[in-house]
Amino acid sequence: MTNENRGLQKAKRNKKDEFYTQLVDIERELRHYRSHFKGMVVYCNCDDPYVSAFFEYFTKNFEFLGLNGLITTCYRSKQMNLFSQNDSEQAIKLEYTGGAPNSL
């Protein structure tokens, strides 16, 4: 087993398969598409916008990218358990139109 996928193999054995895109990877890739975002509204579907690296990237770079809006939706369990059985979840929608990040 190579060092590159040792973590993946371990996670597979332990059934811990929640891998999220890191902020540094998002920044590295999306820098090539800055002009494509100008005047756009971005829809970000995520598990939880307050821990999503994509949501963080778009709120921090909202003005820089020239976005008109950022909309995110998710399901949040009252139990706050990522692996809930969907029996007590409600939909959450956040809209961000710029300004202070705490205005969500």
mmCIF file of C-alpha atoms in Angstrom:
data_model
loop_
_atom_site.group_PDB
_atom_site.id
_atom_site.type_symbol
_atom_site.label_atom_id
_atom_site.label_comp_id
_atom_site.label_asym_id
_atom_site.label_seq_id
_atom_site.Cartn_x
_atom_site.Cartn_y
_atom_site.Cartn_z
ATOM 1 C CA MET A 1 0.000 0.000 0.000
ATOM 2 C CA THR A 2 1.426 3.371 -0.986
ATOM 3 C CA ASN A 3 1.624 6.351 1.328
ATOM 4 C CA GLU A 4 -0.703 8.335 -0.951
ATOM 5 C CA ASN A 5 -3.779 6.261 -0.205
ATOM 6 C CA ARG A 6 -2.990 4.860 3.226
ATOM 7 C CA GLY A 7 -5.484 7.265 4.817
ATOM 8 C CA LEU A 8 -8.196 6.262 2.362
ATOM 9 C CA GLN A 9 -7.610 2.569 2.979
ATOM 10 C CA LYS A 10 -7.724 3.081 6.750
ATOM 11 C CA ALA A 11 -10.950 5.080 6.464
ATOM 12 C CA LYS A 12 -12.457 2.367 4.282
ATOM 13 C CA ARG A 13 -11.688 -0.269 6.904
ATOM 14 C CA ASN A 14 -13.067 1.921 9.695
ATOM 15 C CA LYS A 15 -16.100 3.067 7.660
ATOM 16 C CA LYS A 16 -15.104 6.711 8.152
ATOM 17 C CA ASP A 17 -15.686 7.866 4.616
ATOM 18 C CA GLU A 18 -16.583 11.523 5.132
ATOM 19 C CA PHE A 19 -13.967 13.404 3.145
ATOM 20 C CA TYR A 20 -14.500 17.094 2.534
ATOM 21 C CA THR A 21 -12.829 19.422 0.067
ATOM 22 C CA GLN A 22 -10.292 21.610 1.829
ATOM 23 C CA LEU A 23 -10.320 25.403 1.523
ATOM 24 C CA VAL A 24 -6.808 25.470 0.060
ATOM 25 C CA ASP A 25 -7.905 23.146 -2.768
ATOM 26 C CA ILE A 26 -10.964 25.282 -3.507
ATOM 27 C CA GLU A 27 -8.845 28.449 -3.615
ATOM 28 C CA ARG A 28 -6.278 26.781 -5.860
ATOM 29 C CA GLU A 29 -8.895 25.638 -8.390
ATOM 30 C CA LEU A 30 -11.392 28.501 -8.412
ATOM 31 C CA ARG A 31 -8.754 31.193 -8.965
ATOM 32 C CA HIS A 32 -8.891 30.170 -12.641
ATOM 33 C CA TYR A 33 -12.611 31.011 -12.885
ATOM 34 C CA ARG A 34 -12.854 34.462 -11.293
ATOM 35 C CA SER A 35 -14.354 36.092 -14.385
ATOM 36 C CA HIS A 36 -17.071 33.430 -14.591
ATOM 37 C CA PHE A 37 -18.525 34.421 -11.205
ATOM 38 C CA LYS A 38 -18.976 38.157 -11.864
ATOM 39 C CA GLY A 39 -22.652 39.099 -11.532
ATOM 40 C CA MET A 40 -23.710 35.544 -10.698
ATOM 41 C CA VAL A 41 -25.639 33.947 -7.860
ATOM 42 C CA VAL A 42 -23.920 30.823 -6.522
ATOM 43 C CA TYR A 43 -25.983 27.948 -5.142
ATOM 44 C CA CYS A 44 -24.079 25.901 -2.574
ATOM 45 C CA ASN A 45 -25.660 22.642 -1.397
ATOM 46 C CA CYS A 46 -23.832 21.405 1.694
ATOM 47 C CA ASP A 47 -24.134 19.432 4.920
ATOM 48 C CA ASP A 48 -23.740 22.534 7.089
ATOM 49 C CA PRO A 49 -22.869 25.982 5.715
ATOM 50 C CA TYR A 50 -21.036 26.924 8.906
ATOM 51 C CA VAL A 51 -18.448 24.180 8.348
ATOM 52 C CA SER A 52 -18.469 24.077 4.524
ATOM 53 C CA ALA A 53 -15.198 25.203 2.950
ATOM 54 C CA PHE A 54 -17.096 26.155 -0.223
ATOM 55 C CA PHE A 55 -19.464 28.420 1.698
ATOM 56 C CA GLU A 56 -16.502 29.934 3.550
ATOM 57 C CA TYR A 57 -14.675 30.584 0.277
ATOM 58 C CA PHE A 58 -17.643 32.294 -1.370
ATOM 59 C CA THR A 59 -18.489 34.481 1.641
ATOM 60 C CA LYS A 60 -14.870 35.577 2.114
ATOM 61 C CA ASN A 61 -14.465 36.309 -1.606
ATOM 62 C CA PHE A 62 -17.974 37.630 -2.309
ATOM 63 C CA GLU A 63 -16.952 41.157 -3.346
ATOM 64 C CA PHE A 64 -13.660 40.053 -4.928
ATOM 65 C CA LEU A 65 -15.546 37.660 -7.238
ATOM 66 C CA GLY A 66 -18.284 40.216 -7.942
ATOM 67 C CA LEU A 67 -21.085 37.880 -6.875
ATOM 68 C CA ASN A 68 -24.701 39.058 -6.771
ATOM 69 C CA GLY A 69 -25.722 36.431 -4.243
ATOM 70 C CA LEU A 70 -24.895 33.230 -2.431
ATOM 71 C CA ILE A 71 -27.612 30.735 -1.544
ATOM 72 C CA THR A 72 -26.996 27.616 0.488
ATOM 73 C CA THR A 73 -29.358 24.866 1.565
ATOM 74 C CA CYS A 74 -28.972 21.875 3.820
ATOM 75 C CA TYR A 75 -30.865 19.570 6.115
ATOM 76 C CA ARG A 76 -30.147 20.007 9.773
ATOM 77 C CA SER A 77 -31.128 17.422 12.318
ATOM 78 C CA LYS A 78 -32.420 18.474 15.715
ATOM 79 C CA GLN A 79 -29.997 15.857 17.040
ATOM 80 C CA MET A 80 -27.074 17.541 15.245
ATOM 81 C CA ASN A 81 -25.870 14.105 14.157
ATOM 82 C CA LEU A 82 -24.438 13.875 10.648
ATOM 83 C CA PHE A 83 -25.601 10.273 10.380
ATOM 84 C CA SER A 84 -29.202 10.755 11.566
ATOM 85 C CA GLN A 85 -31.989 8.708 10.031
ATOM 86 C CA ASN A 86 -33.708 11.784 8.504
ATOM 87 C CA ASP A 87 -36.656 11.411 10.866
ATOM 88 C CA SER A 88 -36.261 14.752 12.632
ATOM 89 C CA GLU A 89 -34.606 16.971 10.057
ATOM 90 C CA GLN A 90 -35.667 20.311 8.694
ATOM 91 C CA ALA A 91 -34.513 22.234 5.653
ATOM 92 C CA ILE A 92 -32.312 25.288 6.163
ATOM 93 C CA LYS A 93 -31.786 28.018 3.559
ATOM 94 C CA LEU A 94 -29.315 30.885 3.900
ATOM 95 C CA GLU A 95 -28.982 33.791 1.488
ATOM 96 C CA TYR A 96 -25.989 36.115 1.511
ATOM 97 C CA THR A 97 -25.886 39.310 -0.538
ATOM 98 C CA GLY A 98 -22.642 40.803 0.702
ATOM 99 C CA GLY A 99 -21.569 42.993 3.552
ATOM 100 C CA ALA A 100 -20.579 41.635 6.926
ATOM 101 C CA PRO A 101 -20.209 37.829 7.007
ATOM 102 C CA ASN A 102 -22.184 37.776 10.267
ATOM 103 C CA SER A 103 -25.248 39.145 8.433
ATOM 104 C CA LEU A 104 -26.363 35.652 7.424
#
